[in-house]
Structures are given as C-alpha cells and as structure tokens.
C-alpha cells in the first residue's frame, strides 16, 4: 500500500542520497565506512527520522551495517558449512555472506516474488515444517508481520538444531510490546505502528517473548559497541540473539 507517509520518506531519501553523491564528486572526504559493502563514504543518507540511515553506495541500513560489523568482529558467527534459513532476504550483503559460508542456504519468504534473489523458497513461518535442521535462522523486520508471534517463535525453535541461533531484529519503540487488536484497519496500524501491515509493535520485552519459547537470549546493541566504531559506521539498532539450548529440549 502506498501512503503519503511512505512517499515523503522515499522522497527525502532520494534527495539526501543525491546530495551525498554530489558531495563525494566534489571531493568531500570519504572518512566514514560501510561494513556492509566495505566502501568509504562521505556520510549516510536520511530516511524518516534517522539522519544517518543508508549507505550511499550499497543502500545498507543501520541494522544491516550492525549485523555485518558484528560478523566482522566475531560478535556473531555465521556457521561454516551449516544450514541457514534467511527470511525476507532483501539485505544483499547478508545474502552474499550467508550463501558463501552455508552448506545449505535457504532464502525464503511467504511471498518469494518480492525478492530478486535466486532460489527464494516459499516458507510460511506459521508452519515451517522442519525439526532440528537449521544452524542459523535470520529474520529482520519479519516478526511484526506474523499473525501469531508466540507460535512462530516455537516453530523457529523446533526448526533449529540444539545449540543453533536465531538472529531476530524488529522495529522497536521505548514502551512495552503492544499487540494490535484483530480488527485494526491498515490506516490505524500505520498511524500507531508506522506501517500498514505491522500487526504489533515491539519493545525491548521482545526478549521475554523469545525466552518464553525456550530460547536463551542475548541483546547485541549498537550502543554497546566501541563509540569510535558506532560513529564511523553510523551503527544503530538491537539484535536479539536467541540460542536453542544445546542439551535440554
Ligand atoms: Zn555500503
């Protein structure tokens, strides 16, 4: 659904991205770094309220940069030769990283036609249909769309091998999670949760929801990274790193 809010956001994005390209051409110093593409950039372009959102070279968001940064520093480890289920695979740098390391790489979505990535499989998170199979599950900005989040978290738990991880990212606000009422209209959702198809808005208590499915959870926050790196790469966001216990079930 195209709304006025989206059009305004997209227009702002285009203007600042163009300005950065012009500044670079005029010789502005490229003293910032994008860990997603490895590029040196003069800055990051605005999107919505975030004045340093996107990489002008590859388009990577702050959360895509944070995941790449943590992988490069060993804070997150992509399992070599493992089976990886990558939902909503629209972050190109991670498609490449996961594919190059995985023994079995499964890019997937409920609607594969939305992604230009080769071999995207149709997977409905309400019914993943795998048991003790994957070594890594990745879903960024997916959980706020699924109809029954507690059920989906249990499905993810079942699909992972003991000891395997799920890296989950969701849009966050500074209040507790709010579950949208079933009869909420798309207009109400957009107004309250920022996008017409978000059925809930998460807060940091998302960690408790993940724990309730049986996982151990660690929060990896940009604000806990070295300040020099945060400003160099304009890192932002929080990764909920969920681990299925290795021994008990
Ligand atoms: Zn980049």
XYZ file of N, CA and C in Angstrom, residues 141-147 195 197-200:
36
model
N 12.963 -7.590 10.644
C 11.693 -6.919 10.358
C 10.675 -7.869 9.705
N 10.513 -9.011 10.348
C 9.557 -10.031 9.918
C 8.525 -10.296 11.018
N 9.009 -10.393 12.274
C 8.136 -10.828 13.368
C 6.953 -9.880 13.611
N 7.101 -8.616 13.209
C 5.991 -7.677 13.417
C 4.879 -7.866 12.382
N 5.099 -8.805 11.438
C 4.086 -9.080 10.408
C 3.315 -10.376 10.655
N 3.868 -11.292 11.466
C 3.274 -12.630 11.541
C 2.025 -12.635 12.435
N 1.018 -13.458 12.083
C -0.243 -13.391 12.823
C -0.145 -13.850 14.280
N 3.553 1.390 9.991
C 3.409 0.730 8.686
C 2.088 -0.045 8.657
N 1.021 -2.781 7.477
C 0.924 -4.236 7.663
C 1.683 -4.732 8.900
N 1.998 -3.845 9.832
C 2.572 -4.276 11.118
C 1.424 -4.593 12.076
N 1.371 -5.841 12.533
C 0.232 -6.236 13.379
C 0.525 -6.055 14.872
N 1.754 -5.713 15.203
C 2.104 -5.370 16.596
C 3.333 -4.461 16.564
